[in-house]
PDB file of C-alpha atoms in Angstrom:
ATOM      1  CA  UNK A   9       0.000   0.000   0.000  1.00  0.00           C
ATOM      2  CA  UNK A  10       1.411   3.361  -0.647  1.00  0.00           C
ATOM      3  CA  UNK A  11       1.716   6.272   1.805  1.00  0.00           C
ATOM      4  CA  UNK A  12       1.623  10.042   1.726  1.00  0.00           C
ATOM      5  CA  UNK A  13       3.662  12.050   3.650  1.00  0.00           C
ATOM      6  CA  UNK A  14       2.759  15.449   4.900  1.00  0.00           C
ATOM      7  CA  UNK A  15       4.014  18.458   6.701  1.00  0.00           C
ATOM      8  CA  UNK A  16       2.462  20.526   8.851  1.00  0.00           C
ATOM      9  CA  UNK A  17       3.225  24.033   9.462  1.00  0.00           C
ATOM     10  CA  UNK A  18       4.125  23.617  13.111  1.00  0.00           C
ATOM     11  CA  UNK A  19       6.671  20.828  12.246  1.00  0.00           C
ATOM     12  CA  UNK A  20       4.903  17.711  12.785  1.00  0.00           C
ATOM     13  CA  UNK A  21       4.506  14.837  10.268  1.00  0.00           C
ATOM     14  CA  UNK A  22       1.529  12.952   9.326  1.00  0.00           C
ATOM     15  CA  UNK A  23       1.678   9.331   7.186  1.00  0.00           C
ATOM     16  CA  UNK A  24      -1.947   9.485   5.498  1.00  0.00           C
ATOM     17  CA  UNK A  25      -2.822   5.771   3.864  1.00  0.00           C
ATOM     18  CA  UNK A  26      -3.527   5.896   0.411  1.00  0.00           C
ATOM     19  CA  UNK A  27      -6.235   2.734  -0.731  1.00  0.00           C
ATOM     20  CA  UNK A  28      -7.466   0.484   2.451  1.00  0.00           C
ATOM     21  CA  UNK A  29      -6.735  -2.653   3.711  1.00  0.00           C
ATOM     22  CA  UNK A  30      -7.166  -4.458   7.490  1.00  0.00           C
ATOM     23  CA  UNK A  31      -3.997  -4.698   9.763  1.00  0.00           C
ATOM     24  CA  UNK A  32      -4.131  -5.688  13.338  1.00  0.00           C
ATOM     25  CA  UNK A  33      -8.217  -5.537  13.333  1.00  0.00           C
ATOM     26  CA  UNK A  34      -8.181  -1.967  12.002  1.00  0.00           C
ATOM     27  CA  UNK A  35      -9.283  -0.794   8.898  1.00  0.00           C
ATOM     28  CA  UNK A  36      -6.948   1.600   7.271  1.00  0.00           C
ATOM     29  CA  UNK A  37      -8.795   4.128   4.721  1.00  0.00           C
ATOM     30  CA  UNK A  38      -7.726   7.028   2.901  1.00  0.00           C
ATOM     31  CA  UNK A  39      -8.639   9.805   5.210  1.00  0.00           C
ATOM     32  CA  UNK A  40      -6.352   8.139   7.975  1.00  0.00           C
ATOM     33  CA  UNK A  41      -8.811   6.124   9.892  1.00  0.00           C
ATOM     34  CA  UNK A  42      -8.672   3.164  11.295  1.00  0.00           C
ATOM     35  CA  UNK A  43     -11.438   1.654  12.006  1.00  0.00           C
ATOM     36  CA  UNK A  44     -11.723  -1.638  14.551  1.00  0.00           C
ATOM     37  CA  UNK A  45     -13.604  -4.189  12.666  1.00  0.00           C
ATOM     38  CA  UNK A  46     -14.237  -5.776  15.948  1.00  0.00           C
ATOM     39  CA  UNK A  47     -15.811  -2.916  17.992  1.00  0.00           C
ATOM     40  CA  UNK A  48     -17.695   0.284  18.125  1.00  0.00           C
ATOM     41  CA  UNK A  49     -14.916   2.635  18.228  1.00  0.00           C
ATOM     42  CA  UNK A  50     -11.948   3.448  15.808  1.00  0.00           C
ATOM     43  CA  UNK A  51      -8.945   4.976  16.453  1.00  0.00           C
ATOM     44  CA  UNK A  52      -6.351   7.276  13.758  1.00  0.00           C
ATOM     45  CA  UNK A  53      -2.950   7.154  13.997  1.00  0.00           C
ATOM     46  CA  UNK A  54      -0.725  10.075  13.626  1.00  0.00           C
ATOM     47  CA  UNK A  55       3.051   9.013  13.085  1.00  0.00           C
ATOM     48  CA  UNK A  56       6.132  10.665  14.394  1.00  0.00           C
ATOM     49  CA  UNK A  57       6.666  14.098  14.189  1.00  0.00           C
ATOM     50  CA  UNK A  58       9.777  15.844  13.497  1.00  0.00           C
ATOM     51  CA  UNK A  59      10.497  16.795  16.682  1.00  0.00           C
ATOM     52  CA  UNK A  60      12.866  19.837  17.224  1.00  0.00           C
ATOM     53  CA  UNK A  61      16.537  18.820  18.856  1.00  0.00           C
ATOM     54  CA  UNK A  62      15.316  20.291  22.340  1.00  0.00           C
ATOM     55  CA  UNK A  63      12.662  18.117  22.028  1.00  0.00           C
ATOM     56  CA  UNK A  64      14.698  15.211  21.379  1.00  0.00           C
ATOM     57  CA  UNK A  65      15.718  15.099  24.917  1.00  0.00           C
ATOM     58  CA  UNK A  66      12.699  14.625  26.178  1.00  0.00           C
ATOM     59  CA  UNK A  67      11.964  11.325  27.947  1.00  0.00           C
ATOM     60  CA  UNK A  68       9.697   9.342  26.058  1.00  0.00           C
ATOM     61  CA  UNK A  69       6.843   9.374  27.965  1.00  0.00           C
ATOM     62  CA  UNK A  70       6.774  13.346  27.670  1.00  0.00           C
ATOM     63  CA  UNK A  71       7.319  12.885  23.630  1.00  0.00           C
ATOM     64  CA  UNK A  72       4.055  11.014  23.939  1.00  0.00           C
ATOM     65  CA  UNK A  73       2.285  13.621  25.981  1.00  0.00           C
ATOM     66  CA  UNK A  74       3.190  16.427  24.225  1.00  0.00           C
ATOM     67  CA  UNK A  75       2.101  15.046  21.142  1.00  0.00           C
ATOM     68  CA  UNK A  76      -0.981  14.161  22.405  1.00  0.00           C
ATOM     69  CA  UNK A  77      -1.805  17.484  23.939  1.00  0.00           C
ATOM     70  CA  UNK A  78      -0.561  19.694  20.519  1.00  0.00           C
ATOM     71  CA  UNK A  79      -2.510  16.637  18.584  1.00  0.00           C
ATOM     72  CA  UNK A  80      -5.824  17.668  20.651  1.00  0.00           C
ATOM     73  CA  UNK A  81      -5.028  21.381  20.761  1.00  0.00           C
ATOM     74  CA  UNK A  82      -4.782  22.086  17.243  1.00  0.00           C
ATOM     75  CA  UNK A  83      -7.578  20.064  15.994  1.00  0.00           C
ATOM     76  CA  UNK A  84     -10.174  21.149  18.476  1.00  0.00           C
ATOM     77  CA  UNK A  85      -9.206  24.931  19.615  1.00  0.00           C
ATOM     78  CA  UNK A  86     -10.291  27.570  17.587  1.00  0.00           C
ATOM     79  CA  UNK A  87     -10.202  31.428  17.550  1.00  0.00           C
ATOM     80  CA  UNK A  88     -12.506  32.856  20.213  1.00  0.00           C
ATOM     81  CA  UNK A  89     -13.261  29.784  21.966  1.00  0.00           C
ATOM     82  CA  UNK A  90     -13.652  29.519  25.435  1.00  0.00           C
ATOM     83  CA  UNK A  91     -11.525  26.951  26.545  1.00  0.00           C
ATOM     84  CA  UNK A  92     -11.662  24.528  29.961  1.00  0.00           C
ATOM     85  CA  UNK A  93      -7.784  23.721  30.642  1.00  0.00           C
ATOM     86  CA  UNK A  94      -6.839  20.937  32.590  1.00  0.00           C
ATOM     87  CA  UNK A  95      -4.573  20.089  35.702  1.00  0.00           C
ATOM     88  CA  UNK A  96      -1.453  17.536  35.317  1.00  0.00           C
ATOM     89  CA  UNK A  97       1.614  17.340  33.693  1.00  0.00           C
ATOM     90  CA  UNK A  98      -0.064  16.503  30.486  1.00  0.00           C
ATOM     91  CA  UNK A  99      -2.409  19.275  30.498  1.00  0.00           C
ATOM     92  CA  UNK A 100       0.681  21.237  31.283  1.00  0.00           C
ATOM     93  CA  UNK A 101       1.449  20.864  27.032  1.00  0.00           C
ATOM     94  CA  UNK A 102      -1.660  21.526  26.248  1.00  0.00           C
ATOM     95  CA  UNK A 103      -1.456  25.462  27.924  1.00  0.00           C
ATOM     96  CA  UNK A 104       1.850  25.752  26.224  1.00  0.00           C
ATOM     97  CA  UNK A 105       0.518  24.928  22.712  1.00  0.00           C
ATOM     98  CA  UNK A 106      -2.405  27.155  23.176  1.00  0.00           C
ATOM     99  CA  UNK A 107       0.061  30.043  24.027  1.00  0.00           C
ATOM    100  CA  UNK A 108       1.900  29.236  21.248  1.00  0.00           C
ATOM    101  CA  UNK A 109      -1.125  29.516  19.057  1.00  0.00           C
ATOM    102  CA  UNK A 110      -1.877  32.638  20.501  1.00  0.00           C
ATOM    103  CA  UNK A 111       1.132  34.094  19.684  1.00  0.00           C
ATOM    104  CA  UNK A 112       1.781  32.799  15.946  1.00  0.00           C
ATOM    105  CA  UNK A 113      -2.043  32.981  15.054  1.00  0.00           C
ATOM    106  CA  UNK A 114      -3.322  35.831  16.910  1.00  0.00           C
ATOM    107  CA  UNK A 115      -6.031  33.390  18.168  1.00  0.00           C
ATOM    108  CA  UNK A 116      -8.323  35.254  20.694  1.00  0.00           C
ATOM    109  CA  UNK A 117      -9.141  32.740  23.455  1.00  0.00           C
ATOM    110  CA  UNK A 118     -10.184  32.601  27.427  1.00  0.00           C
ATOM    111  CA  UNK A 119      -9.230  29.982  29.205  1.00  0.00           C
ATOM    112  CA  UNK A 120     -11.458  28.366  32.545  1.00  0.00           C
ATOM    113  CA  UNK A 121      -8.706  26.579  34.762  1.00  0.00           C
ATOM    114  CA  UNK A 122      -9.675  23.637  37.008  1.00  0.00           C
ATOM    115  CA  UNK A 123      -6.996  24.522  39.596  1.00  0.00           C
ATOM    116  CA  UNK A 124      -4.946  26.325  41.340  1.00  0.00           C
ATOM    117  CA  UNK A 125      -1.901  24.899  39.123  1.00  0.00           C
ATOM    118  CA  UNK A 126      -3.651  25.739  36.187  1.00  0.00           C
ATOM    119  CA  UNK A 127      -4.316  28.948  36.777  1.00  0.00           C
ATOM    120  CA  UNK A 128      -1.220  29.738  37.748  1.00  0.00           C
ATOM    121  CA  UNK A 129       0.227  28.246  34.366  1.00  0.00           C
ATOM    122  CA  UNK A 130      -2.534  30.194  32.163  1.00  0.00           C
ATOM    123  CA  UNK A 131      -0.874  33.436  33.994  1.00  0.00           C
ATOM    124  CA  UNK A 132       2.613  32.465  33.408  1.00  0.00           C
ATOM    125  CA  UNK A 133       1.723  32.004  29.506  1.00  0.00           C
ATOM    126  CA  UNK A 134       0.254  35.324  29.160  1.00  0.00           C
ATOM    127  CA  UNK A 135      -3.227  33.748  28.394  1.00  0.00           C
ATOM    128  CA  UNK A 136      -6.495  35.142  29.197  1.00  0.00           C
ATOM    129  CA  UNK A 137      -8.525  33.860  32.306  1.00  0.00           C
ATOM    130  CA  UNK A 138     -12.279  33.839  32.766  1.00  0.00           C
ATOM    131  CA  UNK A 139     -14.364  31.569  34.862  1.00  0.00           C
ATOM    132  CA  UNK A 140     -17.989  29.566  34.669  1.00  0.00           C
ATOM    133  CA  UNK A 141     -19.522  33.104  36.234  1.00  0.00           C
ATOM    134  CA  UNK A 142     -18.648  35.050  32.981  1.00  0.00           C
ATOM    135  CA  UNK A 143     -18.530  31.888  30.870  1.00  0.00           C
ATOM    136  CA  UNK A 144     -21.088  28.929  32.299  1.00  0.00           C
ATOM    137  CA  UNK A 145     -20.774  27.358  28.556  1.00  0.00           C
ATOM    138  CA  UNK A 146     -17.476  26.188  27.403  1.00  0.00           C
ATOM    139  CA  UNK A 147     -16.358  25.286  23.655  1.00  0.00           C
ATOM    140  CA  UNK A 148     -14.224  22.628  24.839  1.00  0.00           C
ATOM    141  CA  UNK A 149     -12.343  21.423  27.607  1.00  0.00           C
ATOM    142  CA  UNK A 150      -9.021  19.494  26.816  1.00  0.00           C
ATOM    143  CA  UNK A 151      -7.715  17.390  30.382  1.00  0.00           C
ATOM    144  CA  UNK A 152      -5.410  14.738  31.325  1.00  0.00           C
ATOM    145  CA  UNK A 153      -6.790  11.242  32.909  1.00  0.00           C
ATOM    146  CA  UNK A 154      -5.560   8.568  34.865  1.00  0.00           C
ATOM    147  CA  UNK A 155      -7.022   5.694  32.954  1.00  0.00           C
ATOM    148  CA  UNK A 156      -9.821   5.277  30.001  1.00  0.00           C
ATOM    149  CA  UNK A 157     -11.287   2.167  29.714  1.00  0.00           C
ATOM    150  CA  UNK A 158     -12.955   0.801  26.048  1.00  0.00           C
ATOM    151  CA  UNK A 159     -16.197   2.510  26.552  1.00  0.00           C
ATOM    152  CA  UNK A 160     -14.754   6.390  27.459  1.00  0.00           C
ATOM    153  CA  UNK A 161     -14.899   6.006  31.124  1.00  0.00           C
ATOM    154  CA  UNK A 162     -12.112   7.420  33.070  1.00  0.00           C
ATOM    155  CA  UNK A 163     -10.923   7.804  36.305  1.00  0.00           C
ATOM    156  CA  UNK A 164      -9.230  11.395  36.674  1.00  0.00           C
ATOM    157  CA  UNK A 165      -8.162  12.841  40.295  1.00  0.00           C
ATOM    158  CA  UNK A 166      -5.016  11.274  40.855  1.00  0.00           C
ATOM    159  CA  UNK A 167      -3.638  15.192  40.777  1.00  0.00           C
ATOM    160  CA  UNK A 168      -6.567  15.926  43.306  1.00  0.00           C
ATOM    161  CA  UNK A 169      -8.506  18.321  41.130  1.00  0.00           C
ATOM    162  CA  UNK A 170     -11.461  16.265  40.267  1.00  0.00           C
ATOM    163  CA  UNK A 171     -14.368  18.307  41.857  1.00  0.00           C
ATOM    164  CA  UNK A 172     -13.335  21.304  39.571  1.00  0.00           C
ATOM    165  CA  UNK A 173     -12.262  18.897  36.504  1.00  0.00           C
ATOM    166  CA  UNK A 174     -15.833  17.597  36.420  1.00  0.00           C
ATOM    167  CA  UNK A 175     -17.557  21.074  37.197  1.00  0.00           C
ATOM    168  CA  UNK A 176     -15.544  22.174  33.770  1.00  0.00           C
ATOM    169  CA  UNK A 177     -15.934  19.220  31.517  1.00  0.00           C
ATOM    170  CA  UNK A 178     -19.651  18.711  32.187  1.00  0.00           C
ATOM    171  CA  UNK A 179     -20.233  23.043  31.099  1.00  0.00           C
ATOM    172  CA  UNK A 180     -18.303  22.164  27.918  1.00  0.00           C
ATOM    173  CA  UNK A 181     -19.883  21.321  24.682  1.00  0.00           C
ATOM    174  CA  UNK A 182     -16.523  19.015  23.579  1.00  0.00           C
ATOM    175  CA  UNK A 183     -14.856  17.142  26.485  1.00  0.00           C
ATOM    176  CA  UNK A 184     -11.383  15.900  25.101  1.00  0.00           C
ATOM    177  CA  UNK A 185      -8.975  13.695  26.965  1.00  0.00           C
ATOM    178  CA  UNK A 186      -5.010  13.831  26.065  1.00  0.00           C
ATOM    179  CA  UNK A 187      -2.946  11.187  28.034  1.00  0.00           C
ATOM    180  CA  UNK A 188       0.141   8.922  26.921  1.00  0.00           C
ATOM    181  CA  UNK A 189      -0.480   5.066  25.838  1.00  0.00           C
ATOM    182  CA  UNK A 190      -0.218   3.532  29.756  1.00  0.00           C
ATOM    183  CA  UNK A 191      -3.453   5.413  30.222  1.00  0.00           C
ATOM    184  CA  UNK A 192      -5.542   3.491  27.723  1.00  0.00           C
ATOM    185  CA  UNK A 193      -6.980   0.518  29.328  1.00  0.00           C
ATOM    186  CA  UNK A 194      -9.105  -2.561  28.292  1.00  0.00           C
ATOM    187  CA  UNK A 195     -11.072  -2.029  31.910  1.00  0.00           C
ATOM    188  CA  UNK A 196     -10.342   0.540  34.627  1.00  0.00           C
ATOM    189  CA  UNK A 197      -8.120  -0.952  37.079  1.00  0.00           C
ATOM    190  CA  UNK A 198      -5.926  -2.624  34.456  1.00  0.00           C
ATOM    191  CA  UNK A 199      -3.005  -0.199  34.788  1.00  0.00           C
ATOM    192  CA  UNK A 200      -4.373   2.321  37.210  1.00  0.00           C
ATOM    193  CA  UNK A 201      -3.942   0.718  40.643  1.00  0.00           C
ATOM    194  CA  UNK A 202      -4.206   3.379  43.225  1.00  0.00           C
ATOM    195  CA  UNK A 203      -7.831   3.798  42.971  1.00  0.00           C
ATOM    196  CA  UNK A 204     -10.549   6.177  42.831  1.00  0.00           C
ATOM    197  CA  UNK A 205     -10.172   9.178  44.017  1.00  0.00           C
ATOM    198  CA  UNK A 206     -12.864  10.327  45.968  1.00  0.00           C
ATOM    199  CA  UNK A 207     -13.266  14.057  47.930  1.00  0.00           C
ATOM    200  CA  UNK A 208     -14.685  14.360  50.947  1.00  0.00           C
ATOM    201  CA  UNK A 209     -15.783  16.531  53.755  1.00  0.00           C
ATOM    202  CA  UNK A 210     -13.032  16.333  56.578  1.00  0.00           C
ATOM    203  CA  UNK A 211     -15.355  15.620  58.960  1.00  0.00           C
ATOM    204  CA  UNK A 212     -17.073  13.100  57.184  1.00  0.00           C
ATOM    205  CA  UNK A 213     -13.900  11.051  56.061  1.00  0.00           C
ATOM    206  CA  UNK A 214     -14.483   8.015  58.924  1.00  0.00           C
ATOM    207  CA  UNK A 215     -18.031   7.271  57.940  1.00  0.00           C
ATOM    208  CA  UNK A 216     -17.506   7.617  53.906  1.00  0.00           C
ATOM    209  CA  UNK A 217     -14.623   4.841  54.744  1.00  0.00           C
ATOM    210  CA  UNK A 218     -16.961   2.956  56.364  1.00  0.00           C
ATOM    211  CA  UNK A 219     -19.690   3.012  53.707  1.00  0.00           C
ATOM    212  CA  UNK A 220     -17.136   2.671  51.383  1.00  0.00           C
ATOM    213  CA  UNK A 221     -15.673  -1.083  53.194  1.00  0.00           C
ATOM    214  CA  UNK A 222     -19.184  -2.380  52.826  1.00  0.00           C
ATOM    215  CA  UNK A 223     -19.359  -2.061  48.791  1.00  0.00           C
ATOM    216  CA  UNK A 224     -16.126  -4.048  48.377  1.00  0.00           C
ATOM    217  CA  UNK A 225     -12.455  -3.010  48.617  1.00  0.00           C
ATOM    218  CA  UNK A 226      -9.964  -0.601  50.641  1.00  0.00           C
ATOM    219  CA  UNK A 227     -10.417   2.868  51.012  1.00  0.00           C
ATOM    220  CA  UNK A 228      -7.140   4.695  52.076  1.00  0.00           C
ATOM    221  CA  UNK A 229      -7.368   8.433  53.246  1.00  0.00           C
ATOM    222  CA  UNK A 230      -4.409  10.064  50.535  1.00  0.00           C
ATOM    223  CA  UNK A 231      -1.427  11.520  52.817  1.00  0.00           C
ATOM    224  CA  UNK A 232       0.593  14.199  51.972  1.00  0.00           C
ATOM    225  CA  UNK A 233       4.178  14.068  50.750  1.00  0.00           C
ATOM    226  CA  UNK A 234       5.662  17.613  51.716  1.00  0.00           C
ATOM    227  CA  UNK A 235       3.223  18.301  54.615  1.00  0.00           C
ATOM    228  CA  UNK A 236       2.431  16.497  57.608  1.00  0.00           C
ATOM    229  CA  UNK A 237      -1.508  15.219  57.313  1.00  0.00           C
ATOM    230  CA  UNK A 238      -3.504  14.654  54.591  1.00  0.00           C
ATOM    231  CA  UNK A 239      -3.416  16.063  50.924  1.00  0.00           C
ATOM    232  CA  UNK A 240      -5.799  19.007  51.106  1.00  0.00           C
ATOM    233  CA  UNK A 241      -7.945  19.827  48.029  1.00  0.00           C
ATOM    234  CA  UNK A 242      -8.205  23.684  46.475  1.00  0.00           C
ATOM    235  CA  UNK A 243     -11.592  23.198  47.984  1.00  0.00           C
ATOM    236  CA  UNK A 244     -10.441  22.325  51.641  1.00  0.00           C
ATOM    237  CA  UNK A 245     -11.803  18.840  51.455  1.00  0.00           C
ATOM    238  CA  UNK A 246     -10.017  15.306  52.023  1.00  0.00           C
ATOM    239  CA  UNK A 247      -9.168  12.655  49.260  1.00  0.00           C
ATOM    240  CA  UNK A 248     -10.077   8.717  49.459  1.00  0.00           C
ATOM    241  CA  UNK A 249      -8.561   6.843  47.371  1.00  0.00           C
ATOM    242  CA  UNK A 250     -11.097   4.084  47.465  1.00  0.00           C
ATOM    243  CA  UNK A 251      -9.135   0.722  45.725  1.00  0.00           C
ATOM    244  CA  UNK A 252     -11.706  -1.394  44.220  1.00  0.00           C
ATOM    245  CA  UNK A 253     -10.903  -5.310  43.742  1.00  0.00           C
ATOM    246  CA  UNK A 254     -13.285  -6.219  40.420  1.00  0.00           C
ATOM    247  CA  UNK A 255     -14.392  -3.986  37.606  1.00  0.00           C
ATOM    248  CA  UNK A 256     -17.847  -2.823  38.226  1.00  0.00           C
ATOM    249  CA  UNK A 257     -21.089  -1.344  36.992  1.00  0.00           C
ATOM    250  CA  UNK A 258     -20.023   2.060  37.272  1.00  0.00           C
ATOM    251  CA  UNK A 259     -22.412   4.441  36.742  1.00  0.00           C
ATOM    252  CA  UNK A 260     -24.331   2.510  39.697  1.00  0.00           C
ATOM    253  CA  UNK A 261     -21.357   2.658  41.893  1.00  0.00           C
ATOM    254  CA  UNK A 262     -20.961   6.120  40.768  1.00  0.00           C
ATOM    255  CA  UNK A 263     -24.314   7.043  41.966  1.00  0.00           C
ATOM    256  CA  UNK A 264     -23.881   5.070  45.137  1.00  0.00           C
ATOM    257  CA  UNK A 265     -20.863   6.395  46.271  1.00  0.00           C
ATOM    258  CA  UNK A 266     -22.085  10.166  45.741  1.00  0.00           C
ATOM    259  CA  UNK A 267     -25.305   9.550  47.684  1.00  0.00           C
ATOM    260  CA  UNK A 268     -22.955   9.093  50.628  1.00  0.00           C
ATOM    261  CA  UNK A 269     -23.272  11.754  53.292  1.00  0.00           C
ATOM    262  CA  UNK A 270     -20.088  13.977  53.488  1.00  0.00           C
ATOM    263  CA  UNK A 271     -19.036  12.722  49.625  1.00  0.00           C
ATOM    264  CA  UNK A 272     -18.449  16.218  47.380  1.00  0.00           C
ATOM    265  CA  UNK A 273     -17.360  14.395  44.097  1.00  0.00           C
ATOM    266  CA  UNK A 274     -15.951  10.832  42.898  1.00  0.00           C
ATOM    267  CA  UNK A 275     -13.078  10.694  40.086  1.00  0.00           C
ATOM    268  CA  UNK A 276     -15.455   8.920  38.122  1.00  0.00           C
ATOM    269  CA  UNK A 277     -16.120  10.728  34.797  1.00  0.00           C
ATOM    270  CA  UNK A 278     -18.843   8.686  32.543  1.00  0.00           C
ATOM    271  CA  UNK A 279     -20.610   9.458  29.223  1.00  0.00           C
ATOM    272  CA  UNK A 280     -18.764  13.013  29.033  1.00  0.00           C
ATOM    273  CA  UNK A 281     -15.476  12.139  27.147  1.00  0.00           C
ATOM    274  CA  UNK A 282     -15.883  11.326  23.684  1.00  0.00           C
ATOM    275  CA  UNK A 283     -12.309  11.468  22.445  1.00  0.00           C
ATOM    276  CA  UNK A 284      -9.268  10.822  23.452  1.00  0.00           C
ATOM    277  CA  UNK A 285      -5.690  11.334  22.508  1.00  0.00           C
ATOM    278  CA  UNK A 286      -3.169   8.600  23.419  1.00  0.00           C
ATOM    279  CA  UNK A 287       0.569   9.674  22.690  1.00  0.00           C
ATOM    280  CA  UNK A 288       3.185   7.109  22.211  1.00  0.00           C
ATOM    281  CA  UNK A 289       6.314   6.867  23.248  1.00  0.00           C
ATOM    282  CA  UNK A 290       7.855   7.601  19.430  1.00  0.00           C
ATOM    283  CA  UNK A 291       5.562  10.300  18.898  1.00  0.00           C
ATOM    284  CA  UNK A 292       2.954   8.984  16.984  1.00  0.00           C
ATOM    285  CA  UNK A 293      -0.790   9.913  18.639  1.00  0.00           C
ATOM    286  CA  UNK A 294      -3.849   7.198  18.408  1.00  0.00           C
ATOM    287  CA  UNK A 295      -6.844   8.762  18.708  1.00  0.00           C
ATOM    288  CA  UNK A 296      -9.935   6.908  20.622  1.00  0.00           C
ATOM    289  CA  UNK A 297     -13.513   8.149  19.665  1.00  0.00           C
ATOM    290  CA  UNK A 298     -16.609   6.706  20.978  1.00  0.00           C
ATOM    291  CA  UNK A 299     -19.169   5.416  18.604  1.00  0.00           C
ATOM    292  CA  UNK A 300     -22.214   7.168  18.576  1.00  0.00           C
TER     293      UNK A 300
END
């Protein structure tokens, strides 16, 4: 089969198929998708860029997150968007490519953080900040996750920003999720072991535990590293990272856990994400959409 290569103007490469055929259950058409024959999603593969020489020092887990982030930026930001920005070292690229933008395309955007970090990284940039009081609808919010499972549901708070995360995706009309290739998972719990983050009222955090025992598992209060005490959230709530043993129904669980007196928010995230971004440790970017 032959390929076309292209160049983009910010230096990255893209290998478009030309004809179709099936390789490894995907079918590979024209356009650049590649479809799974066996399920209702399809992925598209973007191949190496041609990364800069700073970039070429880059470990290769941050070559895969930074092409995911500029992957998602670029195709889904556009001038005078409002735009929900994530928290995480992923997210991190995403802010930088959007300043970039700003600067070489004049693009006029605000951006909502979901964080302190973020907010302070939005200033740093030079972008523009707004909030849901000015701007209750977003275009689209672009975020990191901790795992995605096959059907687009994720568990996000490992950073301890999931109340705000989930305030910001569910206002925006186009949820996308940038993350490198350990994040994509068959079922959640597959690579993500720690749990799911879960915030709580301080003086709640013995009886969620409690409630929490009876469904199944081991809920562990999250400690701090640099502080004596327990990790804090920007809202002045606890984290449990509740460590389930079998892959659930989770939009019952989900429910469950949030009727709990004293719960604020669970690092559940269902039926919002729709596409994801999954960098690679050469580069390359394989994109995850759900069918609809």
């Amino acid at each position: 089969m032959d390929e076309m290569f292209t160049k983009a103007s910010n230096g990255f490469r893209e290998i478009r198929a030309v004809g179709v055929h099936v390789k490894n259950g995907f079918r590979i058409c024209t356009n650049g998708v590649s479809q799974d024959v066996n399920s209702s999603h399809f992925k598209t593969r973007y191949h190496p860029p041609f990364l800069p020489e700073s970039e070429s020092k880059l470990q290769p887990i941050e070559v895969g997150k930074k092409s995911a982030a500029w992957k998602a930026v670029d195709h889904h930001v556009m001038d005078n968007f409002i735009v929900g920005v994530g928290s995480g070292s992923t997210a991190v690229y995403a802010m930088e490519r959007l300043a970039l933008r700003v600067k070489e395309e004049g693009l006029k955007i605000l951006c909502v953080p979901t964080s302190f970090q973020s907010r302070q990284i939005v200033k740093q940039l030079g972008l523009s900040l707004t909030d849901l009081e000015e701007h209750p609808q977003v275009d689209v919010a672009i975020d990191g996750a901790d795992e995605v499972d096959y059907n687009m549901t994720l568990i996000k708070g490992g950073g301890g920003c999931l109340t705000q995360e989930k305030i910001v995706s569910s206002c925006s009309q186009n949820f996308i999720v940038i993350a490198d290739h350990r994040k994509d998972s068959k079922e959640l719990g597959q690579n993500w072991t720690k749990g799911i983050p879960i915030e709580v009222i301080p003086m709640a955090f013995v009886p969620v535990q409690r409630r929490l025992e009876k469904l199944g598992g081991t809920p562990v209060l999250r400690m701090a590293i640099a502080k004596a005490g327990p990790v804090i959230t920007d809202n002045g709530n606890f984290i449990i990272d509740w460590k389930f043993s079998e892959v659930r129904e989770w939009t019952v669980i989900n429910q469950t856990i949030k009727m709990i007196p004293g719960v604020v928010e669970t690092g559940l995230f269902i039926d919002m994400a729709k596409r994801a971004y999954f960098g690679q440790e050469d580069g390359s970017v394989i994109e995850k959409e759900i069918s609809m």
